[in-house]
mmCIF file of C-alpha atoms in Angstrom:
data_model
loop_
_atom_site.group_PDB
_atom_site.id
_atom_site.type_symbol
_atom_site.label_atom_id
_atom_site.label_comp_id
_atom_site.label_asym_id
_atom_site.label_seq_id
_atom_site.Cartn_x
_atom_site.Cartn_y
_atom_site.Cartn_z
ATOM 1 C CA ILE A 1 -43.866 3.745 97.001
ATOM 2 C CA LEU A 2 -43.183 0.722 94.819
ATOM 3 C CA GLU A 3 -46.569 1.064 93.230
ATOM 4 C CA ARG A 4 -45.905 4.700 92.489
ATOM 5 C CA LEU A 5 -42.474 3.867 91.076
ATOM 6 C CA ALA A 6 -44.018 1.176 88.898
ATOM 7 C CA LEU A 7 -46.569 3.659 87.592
ATOM 8 C CA LEU A 8 -43.869 6.247 86.979
ATOM 9 C CA PHE A 9 -41.740 3.681 85.138
ATOM 10 C CA ASN A 10 -44.673 2.707 82.957
ATOM 11 C CA LYS A 11 -45.420 6.357 82.252
ATOM 12 C CA ILE A 12 -41.795 7.081 81.346
ATOM 13 C CA SER A 13 -41.616 3.912 79.228
ATOM 14 C CA GLN A 14 -44.776 4.927 77.413
ATOM 15 C CA GLU A 15 -43.403 8.398 76.763
ATOM 16 C CA ILE A 16 -40.174 6.893 75.444
ATOM 17 C CA ASP A 17 -42.179 4.581 73.210
ATOM 18 C CA ASN A 18 -44.076 7.570 71.899
ATOM 19 C CA GLU A 19 -40.871 9.466 71.283
ATOM 20 C CA VAL A 20 -39.314 6.509 69.429
ATOM 21 C CA LEU A 21 -42.428 6.213 67.311
ATOM 22 C CA HIS A 22 -41.903 9.802 66.245
ATOM 23 C CA LEU A 23 -38.330 9.042 65.156
ATOM 24 C CA ASN A 24 -39.326 8.466 61.554
ATOM 25 C CA LYS A 25 -36.748 10.379 59.569
ATOM 26 C CA VAL A 26 -36.157 8.877 56.128
ATOM 27 C CA LYS A 27 -32.681 8.550 54.676
ATOM 28 C CA PHE A 28 -31.799 11.280 52.174
ATOM 29 C CA ASN A 29 -32.253 10.080 48.585
ATOM 30 C CA LEU A 30 -29.350 10.904 46.265
ATOM 31 C CA PRO A 31 -30.510 11.334 42.616
ATOM 32 C CA SER A 32 -30.120 8.159 40.555
ATOM 33 C CA LYS A 33 -27.697 9.770 38.074
ATOM 34 C CA TYR A 34 -25.037 9.477 40.794
ATOM 35 C CA ASN A 35 -25.648 5.804 41.596
ATOM 36 C CA GLN A 36 -22.365 4.673 40.012
ATOM 37 C CA THR A 37 -20.188 7.221 41.804
ATOM 38 C CA LEU A 38 -17.874 6.217 44.638
ATOM 39 C CA ILE A 39 -19.450 8.721 47.023
ATOM 40 C CA ALA A 40 -22.914 7.207 46.356
ATOM 41 C CA ARG A 41 -21.634 3.740 47.196
ATOM 42 C CA TRP A 42 -20.118 5.115 50.383
ATOM 43 C CA PHE A 43 -23.398 6.850 51.279
ATOM 44 C CA GLN A 44 -25.346 3.610 50.867
ATOM 45 C CA ASN A 45 -23.353 2.172 53.771
ATOM 46 C CA ILE A 46 -23.391 5.064 56.295
ATOM 47 C CA GLU A 47 -25.573 3.080 58.721
ATOM 48 C CA ASN A 48 -22.497 0.963 59.462
ATOM 49 C CA LEU A 49 -20.142 3.910 59.997
ATOM 50 C CA ASP A 50 -19.508 6.080 63.035
ATOM 51 C CA LYS A 51 -20.688 9.677 63.165
ATOM 52 C CA ILE A 52 -17.215 11.244 63.169
ATOM 53 C CA ALA A 53 -16.304 9.419 59.945
ATOM 54 C CA ILE A 54 -19.527 10.674 58.358
ATOM 55 C CA GLU A 55 -18.947 14.266 59.481
ATOM 56 C CA ASN A 56 -15.374 14.220 58.154
ATOM 57 C CA LYS A 57 -16.474 12.773 54.826
ATOM 58 C CA LEU A 58 -19.268 15.298 54.229
ATOM 59 C CA ILE A 59 -16.905 18.222 53.634
ATOM 60 C CA ILE A 60 -16.108 19.938 50.349
ATOM 61 C CA THR A 61 -13.016 22.125 50.195
ATOM 62 C CA ASP A 62 -12.624 25.411 48.330
ATOM 63 C CA GLU A 63 -10.232 23.661 45.944
ATOM 64 C CA GLN A 64 -12.860 21.020 45.183
ATOM 65 C CA LYS A 65 -15.449 23.754 44.585
ATOM 66 C CA GLU A 66 -13.093 25.475 42.124
ATOM 67 C CA VAL A 67 -12.399 22.223 40.294
ATOM 68 C CA LYS A 68 -16.148 21.576 40.096
ATOM 69 C CA ASN A 69 -16.827 25.009 38.599
ATOM 70 C CA THR A 70 -14.014 24.569 36.050
ATOM 71 C CA LEU A 71 -15.299 21.144 34.971
ATOM 72 C CA GLU A 72 -18.856 22.438 34.618
ATOM 73 C CA LYS A 73 -17.669 25.281 32.398
ATOM 74 C CA SER A 74 -15.436 23.075 30.227
ATOM 75 C CA LEU A 75 -18.058 20.421 29.648
ATOM 76 C CA LYS A 76 -20.829 22.929 29.066
ATOM 77 C CA ASP A 77 -18.906 24.903 26.434
ATOM 78 C CA SER A 78 -17.563 21.862 24.579
ATOM 79 C CA ASN A 79 -19.588 20.316 21.748
ATOM 80 C CA ILE A 80 -16.749 18.113 20.610
ATOM 81 C CA VAL A 81 -18.761 14.855 20.494
ATOM 82 C CA GLU A 82 -21.203 16.279 17.947
ATOM 83 C CA THR A 83 -18.327 17.875 16.057
ATOM 84 C CA ASN A 84 -16.600 14.516 15.743
ATOM 85 C CA LYS A 85 -19.782 12.848 14.497
ATOM 86 C CA THR A 86 -20.025 15.506 11.778
ATOM 87 C CA LEU A 87 -16.360 15.049 10.846
ATOM 88 C CA LYS A 88 -16.697 11.267 10.606
ATOM 89 C CA HIS A 89 -19.704 11.644 8.317
ATOM 90 C CA LYS A 90 -17.746 14.125 6.212
ATOM 91 C CA LYS A 91 -14.780 11.744 6.024
ATOM 92 C CA GLU A 92 -17.033 8.897 4.838
ATOM 93 C CA ARG A 93 -18.473 11.061 2.049
ATOM 94 C CA TYR A 94 -15.001 12.218 0.985
ATOM 95 C CA GLU A 95 -13.697 8.628 0.968
ATOM 96 C CA LYS A 96 -16.610 7.507 -1.193
ATOM 97 C CA LEU A 97 -15.953 10.355 -3.639
ATOM 98 C CA GLN A 98 -12.226 9.662 -3.641
ATOM 99 C CA ALA A 99 -12.837 6.017 -4.599
ATOM 100 C CA SER A 100 -15.130 7.199 -7.408
ATOM 101 C CA LEU A 101 -12.525 9.681 -8.695
ATOM 102 C CA LYS A 102 -9.778 7.058 -8.598
ATOM 103 C CA ALA A 103 -11.916 4.782 -10.776
ATOM 104 C CA ILE A 104 -12.445 7.631 -13.268
ATOM 105 C CA GLU A 105 -8.796 8.675 -13.253
ATOM 106 C CA MET A 106 -7.698 5.092 -13.957
ATOM 107 C CA LEU A 107 -9.344 5.552 -17.362
ATOM 108 C CA PHE A 108 -7.058 8.477 -18.142
ATOM 109 C CA THR A 109 -3.659 7.030 -17.226
ATOM 110 C CA GLU A 110 -0.944 6.534 -19.827
ATOM 111 C CA ASP A 111 -1.400 2.760 -19.539
ATOM 112 C CA SER A 112 -5.125 3.089 -20.251
ATOM 113 C CA ILE A 113 -4.440 5.236 -23.303
ATOM 114 C CA ARG A 114 -1.901 2.708 -24.599
ATOM 115 C CA LYS A 115 -4.436 -0.094 -24.177
ATOM 116 C CA ILE A 116 -7.014 1.898 -26.140
ATOM 117 C CA ARG A 117 -4.496 2.393 -28.927
ATOM 118 C CA GLU A 118 -3.708 -1.312 -28.899
ATOM 119 C CA LEU A 119 -7.414 -2.225 -29.024
ATOM 120 C CA LYS A 120 -8.021 0.212 -31.864
ATOM 121 C CA GLU A 121 -4.992 -1.086 -33.766
ATOM 122 C CA ASP A 122 -6.195 -4.655 -33.201
ATOM 123 C CA VAL A 123 -9.596 -3.774 -34.688
ATOM 124 C CA ASP A 124 -7.942 -2.120 -37.698
ATOM 125 C CA ILE A 125 -5.732 -5.160 -38.324
ATOM 126 C CA LYS A 126 -8.578 -7.660 -38.051
ATOM 127 C CA GLU A 127 -10.816 -5.451 -40.173
ATOM 128 C CA GLN A 128 -8.189 -5.390 -42.898
ATOM 129 C CA ALA A 129 -7.781 -9.170 -42.621
ATOM 130 C CA TYR A 130 -11.520 -9.706 -42.890
ATOM 131 C CA ARG A 131 -11.851 -7.313 -45.820
ATOM 132 C CA THR A 132 -8.987 -9.035 -47.597
ATOM 133 C CA ALA A 133 -10.472 -12.463 -46.899
ATOM 134 C CA CYS A 134 -13.723 -11.384 -48.518
ATOM 135 C CA ILE A 135 -11.917 -10.495 -51.759
ATOM 136 C CA SER A 136 -9.203 -13.123 -51.576
ATOM 137 C CA PHE A 137 -9.706 -14.221 -55.200
ATOM 138 C CA ASN A 138 -9.062 -10.780 -56.633
ATOM 139 C CA THR A 139 -5.737 -10.322 -58.299
ATOM 140 C CA ASP A 140 -5.021 -7.015 -56.559
ATOM 141 C CA ASN A 141 -2.468 -7.214 -53.805
ATOM 142 C CA GLU A 142 -4.516 -5.774 -50.907
ATOM 143 C CA PHE A 143 -1.771 -6.043 -48.331
ATOM 144 C CA SER A 144 1.893 -6.862 -47.967
ATOM 145 C CA ILE A 145 3.154 -10.317 -47.154
ATOM 146 C CA GLY A 146 4.392 -10.297 -43.562
ATOM 147 C CA SER A 147 2.030 -7.528 -42.384
ATOM 148 C CA GLU A 148 -0.135 -7.932 -39.293
ATOM 149 C CA ALA A 149 -3.241 -8.572 -41.388
ATOM 150 C CA TRP A 150 -1.337 -11.144 -43.446
ATOM 151 C CA ARG A 151 -0.335 -12.897 -40.192
ATOM 152 C CA VAL A 152 -3.978 -13.086 -39.112
ATOM 153 C CA LEU A 153 -4.833 -14.853 -42.353
ATOM 154 C CA TRP A 154 -1.758 -17.018 -42.176
ATOM 155 C CA ASN A 155 -2.629 -18.218 -38.659
ATOM 156 C CA ALA A 156 -6.181 -18.938 -39.777
ATOM 157 C CA ALA A 157 -4.841 -20.923 -42.740
ATOM 158 C CA ARG A 158 -2.512 -22.902 -40.534
ATOM 159 C CA ASN A 159 -5.365 -23.761 -38.133
ATOM 160 C CA TYR A 160 -7.447 -24.776 -41.116
ATOM 161 C CA ALA A 161 -4.699 -27.000 -42.480
ATOM 162 C CA ILE A 162 -4.323 -28.996 -39.274
ATOM 163 C CA SER A 163 -8.067 -29.439 -38.749
ATOM 164 C CA ASP A 164 -10.487 -31.858 -40.340
ATOM 165 C CA LEU A 165 -12.839 -29.050 -41.246
ATOM 166 C CA HIS A 166 -11.538 -28.650 -44.796
ATOM 167 C CA LYS A 167 -12.476 -32.248 -45.595
ATOM 168 C CA SER A 168 -16.182 -31.511 -45.202
ATOM 169 C CA TYR A 169 -16.315 -28.490 -47.516
ATOM 170 C CA PRO A 170 -17.713 -29.149 -51.003
ATOM 171 C CA ILE A 171 -15.936 -27.793 -54.030
ATOM 172 C CA LEU A 172 -17.565 -24.457 -54.720
ATOM 173 C CA SER A 173 -18.183 -22.823 -58.068
ATOM 174 C CA ASN A 174 -17.239 -19.302 -56.948
ATOM 175 C CA GLU A 175 -15.406 -17.012 -59.272
ATOM 176 C CA LYS A 176 -11.791 -18.145 -59.387
ATOM 177 C CA GLY A 177 -8.789 -15.926 -58.915
ATOM 178 C CA ASN A 178 -5.266 -16.296 -60.213
ATOM 179 C CA PHE A 179 -3.118 -15.701 -57.105
ATOM 180 C CA CYS A 180 -2.889 -17.040 -53.566
ATOM 181 C CA ALA A 181 -3.984 -14.390 -51.068
ATOM 182 C CA LEU A 182 -1.186 -15.413 -48.691
ATOM 183 C CA CYS A 183 1.866 -16.149 -50.825
ATOM 184 C CA GLN A 184 0.803 -14.190 -53.931
ATOM 185 C CA GLN A 185 1.895 -17.101 -56.191
ATOM 186 C CA PRO A 186 -0.041 -18.252 -59.290
ATOM 187 C CA LEU A 187 -2.572 -20.990 -58.525
ATOM 188 C CA SER A 188 -3.188 -24.250 -60.370
ATOM 189 C CA GLU A 189 -6.767 -25.457 -60.889
ATOM 190 C CA ASP A 190 -6.534 -27.871 -57.933
ATOM 191 C CA ALA A 191 -5.070 -25.165 -55.766
ATOM 192 C CA GLU A 192 -7.907 -22.849 -56.721
ATOM 193 C CA ASN A 193 -10.447 -25.468 -55.727
ATOM 194 C CA ARG A 194 -8.777 -25.931 -52.381
ATOM 195 C CA LEU A 195 -8.705 -22.192 -51.937
ATOM 196 C CA GLN A 196 -12.423 -21.962 -52.606
ATOM 197 C CA LYS A 197 -13.092 -24.292 -49.692
ATOM 198 C CA PHE A 198 -10.655 -22.391 -47.558
ATOM 199 C CA ASP A 199 -12.259 -19.071 -48.488
ATOM 200 C CA LEU A 200 -15.461 -19.772 -46.559
ATOM 201 C CA TYR A 201 -13.500 -20.905 -43.524
ATOM 202 C CA ILE A 202 -11.167 -17.908 -43.528
ATOM 203 C CA GLN A 203 -14.004 -15.398 -43.896
ATOM 204 C CA ASP A 204 -15.798 -16.953 -40.969
ATOM 205 C CA THR A 205 -12.634 -16.969 -38.831
ATOM 206 C CA THR A 206 -11.654 -13.379 -39.577
ATOM 207 C CA SER A 207 -15.243 -12.240 -39.061
ATOM 208 C CA ILE A 208 -15.349 -13.742 -35.565
ATOM 209 C CA ALA A 209 -11.952 -12.259 -34.702
ATOM 210 C CA LEU A 210 -13.091 -8.842 -35.921
ATOM 211 C CA GLU A 211 -16.316 -8.964 -33.891
ATOM 212 C CA GLN A 212 -14.419 -9.952 -30.770
ATOM 213 C CA ALA A 213 -11.944 -7.101 -31.234
ATOM 214 C CA LYS A 214 -14.778 -4.615 -31.813
ATOM 215 C CA LYS A 215 -16.592 -5.885 -28.719
ATOM 216 C CA LYS A 216 -13.537 -5.253 -26.539
ATOM 217 C CA LEU A 217 -13.182 -1.746 -27.944
ATOM 218 C CA ASP A 218 -16.904 -1.024 -27.499
ATOM 219 C CA GLU A 219 -16.829 -2.223 -23.879
ATOM 220 C CA THR A 220 -13.918 0.094 -23.223
ATOM 221 C CA GLY A 221 -15.785 2.966 -24.866
ATOM 222 C CA LYS A 222 -18.806 2.421 -22.596
ATOM 223 C CA LYS A 223 -16.617 3.142 -19.566
ATOM 224 C CA TYR A 224 -15.992 6.623 -20.949
ATOM 225 C CA THR A 225 -19.555 7.331 -22.075
ATOM 226 C CA SER A 226 -20.744 6.488 -18.539
ATOM 227 C CA ILE A 227 -18.844 9.478 -17.130
ATOM 228 C CA ILE A 228 -21.249 12.370 -16.495
ATOM 229 C CA SER A 229 -19.236 15.520 -15.866
ATOM 230 C CA SER A 230 -21.910 17.201 -13.738
ATOM 231 C CA ASN A 231 -21.832 14.256 -11.331
ATOM 232 C CA ILE A 232 -18.075 13.869 -11.021
ATOM 233 C CA ILE A 233 -17.920 16.010 -7.866
ATOM 234 C CA PRO A 234 -21.313 16.481 -6.129
ATOM 235 C CA SER A 235 -22.285 20.109 -5.540
ATOM 236 C CA ASP A 236 -22.525 19.730 -1.738
ATOM 237 C CA ILE A 237 -18.979 18.356 -1.439
ATOM 238 C CA LYS A 238 -17.727 20.971 -3.899
ATOM 239 C CA SER A 239 -19.212 23.698 -1.687
ATOM 240 C CA GLU A 240 -17.620 22.169 1.423
ATOM 241 C CA LEU A 241 -14.205 21.994 -0.223
ATOM 242 C CA ILE A 242 -14.400 25.575 -1.448
ATOM 243 C CA GLU A 243 -15.578 26.723 1.982
ATOM 244 C CA ASP A 244 -12.484 25.128 3.536
ATOM 245 C CA ASN A 245 -10.169 26.370 0.787
ATOM 246 C CA SER A 246 -11.259 28.905 -1.851
ATOM 247 C CA ASP A 247 -8.444 27.748 -4.182
ATOM 248 C CA TYR A 248 -10.411 24.558 -4.798
ATOM 249 C CA SER A 249 -12.960 26.446 -6.892
ATOM 250 C CA ASN A 250 -10.619 26.904 -9.881
ATOM 251 C CA MET A 251 -8.950 23.535 -9.323
ATOM 252 C CA ILE A 252 -12.267 21.657 -9.475
ATOM 253 C CA ASN A 253 -13.473 23.550 -12.550
ATOM 254 C CA GLU A 254 -10.179 22.929 -14.363
ATOM 255 C CA TYR A 255 -10.237 19.245 -13.366
ATOM 256 C CA ILE A 256 -13.775 18.687 -14.684
ATOM 257 C CA LEU A 257 -12.953 20.538 -17.919
ATOM 258 C CA LYS A 258 -9.880 18.353 -18.551
ATOM 259 C CA VAL A 259 -11.915 15.215 -17.894
ATOM 260 C CA GLN A 260 -14.505 16.392 -20.433
ATOM 261 C CA VAL A 261 -11.858 17.163 -23.083
ATOM 262 C CA ALA A 262 -10.004 13.874 -22.561
ATOM 263 C CA GLN A 263 -13.295 11.961 -22.589
ATOM 264 C CA LYS A 264 -14.337 13.572 -25.876
ATOM 265 C CA ASN A 265 -10.948 12.910 -27.533
ATOM 266 C CA ILE A 266 -10.901 9.261 -26.486
ATOM 267 C CA LEU A 267 -14.457 8.602 -27.693
ATOM 268 C CA THR A 268 -13.701 10.367 -30.974
ATOM 269 C CA PHE A 269 -10.616 8.175 -31.391
ATOM 270 C CA ILE A 270 -12.587 5.009 -30.605
ATOM 271 C CA ASN A 271 -15.294 5.943 -33.102
ATOM 272 C CA ASN A 272 -12.850 5.718 -36.026
ATOM 273 C CA GLU A 273 -12.474 9.442 -36.466
ATOM 274 C CA GLU A 274 -9.041 10.763 -37.299
ATOM 275 C CA ILE A 275 -7.532 12.266 -34.160
ATOM 276 C CA LYS A 276 -4.221 12.000 -32.399
ATOM 277 C CA LEU A 277 -4.577 10.735 -28.863
ATOM 278 C CA GLU A 278 -2.271 12.945 -26.756
ATOM 279 C CA LEU A 279 -1.003 12.015 -23.300
ATOM 280 C CA SER A 280 -0.119 15.582 -22.315
ATOM 281 C CA ASN A 281 -3.740 16.748 -21.915
ATOM 282 C CA LEU A 282 -4.792 14.131 -19.367
ATOM 283 C CA PRO A 283 -6.369 15.478 -16.138
ATOM 284 C CA LYS A 284 -4.210 15.594 -13.017
ATOM 285 C CA SER A 285 -5.461 13.534 -10.103
ATOM 286 C CA PHE A 286 -7.982 15.261 -7.856
ATOM 287 C CA ALA A 287 -8.373 12.012 -5.901
ATOM 288 C CA ALA A 288 -4.861 12.602 -4.520
ATOM 289 C CA ILE A 289 -5.853 16.116 -3.421
ATOM 290 C CA LEU A 290 -8.994 14.748 -1.790
ATOM 291 C CA LEU A 291 -6.903 12.134 0.025
ATOM 292 C CA THR A 292 -4.923 14.994 1.595
ATOM 293 C CA GLU A 293 -8.182 16.480 2.892
ATOM 294 C CA ILE A 294 -9.261 13.066 4.218
ATOM 295 C CA ASN A 295 -5.976 12.721 6.098
ATOM 296 C CA LYS A 296 -6.452 16.186 7.623
ATOM 297 C CA ILE A 297 -9.957 15.286 8.787
ATOM 298 C CA ASP A 298 -8.695 11.997 10.193
ATOM 299 C CA LYS A 299 -6.049 13.765 12.280
ATOM 300 C CA ILE A 300 -8.680 16.130 13.715
ATOM 301 C CA ILE A 301 -10.951 13.181 14.522
ATOM 302 C CA LYS A 302 -8.156 11.351 16.357
ATOM 303 C CA LYS A 303 -7.264 14.488 18.304
ATOM 304 C CA ASN A 304 -10.903 14.986 19.247
ATOM 305 C CA GLU A 305 -11.154 11.371 20.344
ATOM 306 C CA GLU A 306 -8.292 11.981 22.742
ATOM 307 C CA ILE A 307 -10.151 15.004 24.096
ATOM 308 C CA ILE A 308 -13.380 12.985 24.295
ATOM 309 C CA GLU A 309 -11.558 10.316 26.284
ATOM 310 C CA SER A 310 -10.308 13.012 28.648
ATOM 311 C CA ARG A 311 -13.810 14.440 28.688
ATOM 312 C CA ALA A 312 -15.162 11.103 29.899
ATOM 313 C CA LYS A 313 -12.764 11.220 32.812
ATOM 314 C CA MET A 314 -13.775 14.820 33.466
ATOM 315 C CA GLU A 315 -17.450 13.815 33.507
ATOM 316 C CA VAL A 316 -16.772 11.073 36.061
ATOM 317 C CA GLU A 317 -14.868 13.501 38.272
ATOM 318 C CA LEU A 318 -17.643 16.088 37.980
ATOM 319 C CA LEU A 319 -20.300 13.544 38.971
ATOM 320 C CA GLU A 320 -18.302 12.704 42.098
ATOM 321 C CA LEU A 321 -18.005 16.361 43.077
ATOM 322 C CA GLU A 322 -21.672 17.067 42.312
ATOM 323 C CA ALA A 323 -22.770 14.125 44.459
ATOM 324 C CA LEU A 324 -20.509 15.241 47.288
ATOM 325 C CA SER A 325 -21.845 18.794 47.059
ATOM 326 C CA ILE A 326 -25.446 17.551 47.300
ATOM 327 C CA LEU A 327 -24.639 15.420 50.345
ATOM 328 C CA VAL A 328 -22.813 18.314 52.020
ATOM 329 C CA GLU A 329 -25.793 20.611 51.385
ATOM 330 C CA ASN A 330 -27.994 18.046 53.133
ATOM 331 C CA LYS A 331 -25.485 17.181 55.841
ATOM 332 C CA THR A 332 -27.750 18.239 58.741
ATOM 333 C CA GLU A 333 -30.605 16.083 57.505
ATOM 334 C CA ILE A 334 -28.267 13.144 56.992
ATOM 335 C CA LEU A 335 -26.778 13.459 60.511
ATOM 336 C CA ASN A 336 -30.245 13.765 62.076
ATOM 337 C CA TYR A 337 -31.246 10.592 60.282
ATOM 338 C CA TYR A 338 -28.114 8.903 61.593
ATOM 339 C CA ASP A 339 -28.749 10.082 65.200
ATOM 340 C CA GLU A 340 -32.311 8.795 65.173
ATOM 341 C CA LEU A 341 -31.077 5.514 63.736
ATOM 342 C CA ILE A 342 -28.624 5.088 66.628
ATOM 343 C CA VAL A 343 -31.347 5.892 69.184
ATOM 344 C CA LYS A 344 -33.663 3.290 67.653
ATOM 345 C CA ARG A 345 -30.882 0.724 67.755
ATOM 346 C CA LYS A 346 -30.126 1.413 71.440
ATOM 347 C CA TYR A 347 -33.800 1.385 72.442
ATOM 348 C CA SER A 348 -34.458 -1.837 70.557
ATOM 349 C CA THR A 349 -31.474 -3.369 72.345
#
């Protein structure tokens, strides 16, 4: 009997061994996109949980299903991330244009016009002083004592008087005049000789002053000649602005026209042509209008960023529900794996 029992035990043990060998179910593999979800972390540890806890966890309610469907629809229909990228690019282009327009408009402010007048007047004064210095021995009174041109010569004479430069000039044999160019008084022979030496110095001084004044005026003029009306507002941005607001079409055309007219008038004035430089015809700022558009875009971007932040939270919630749904769909397989695992543990023990 014992021998038979021993054989039976061995047979049963062998059959059990065979059965255990066939317990080879592999744990369900949740897609990697859900690795960072809370439910995935829980699932990684199910071997250490009891079956009831697993069964209770692998349940999805009707409310959760409804929330999942709503999130899927909201995230699928929304293209707000791409929209915000487009808006940010648009804002950058508008800001670049606005900075360019501000630089142009600074040339057409009342202060800029006053400075041009001052530069032009300075050139005229120094030109008169230089011209007078060149003919200082003539008896004609070319300008009034006390005038701006007279002051230029007077300052040059004073600088000459306190320098050592006059000591090195030889007495010249130029044609002699009868009157002092500064005080308009008759000159003695010695005074005329001194004036001859001074004449070279004064011509050189007034010539340098005139060239410097002209250079300043020319540099200012180059700022205006560099303005190309067709490039003031690029055609693509113009089209965008008009698409957003049709009123911008006339506003932009009027703005460019006023810039062209003001540019032409200023350059004509600088180039010594007789014209009255009016302040009333200066273009109104389009940079300020563009700033309003930039502020509008910025508000939309900030609002979208709030939605995007909420969207991120929605995406996290959706991933959790998707992972749970997948596990619930494969609940039977997961529980079978768990049951086999328990059997293997007991048999090994």
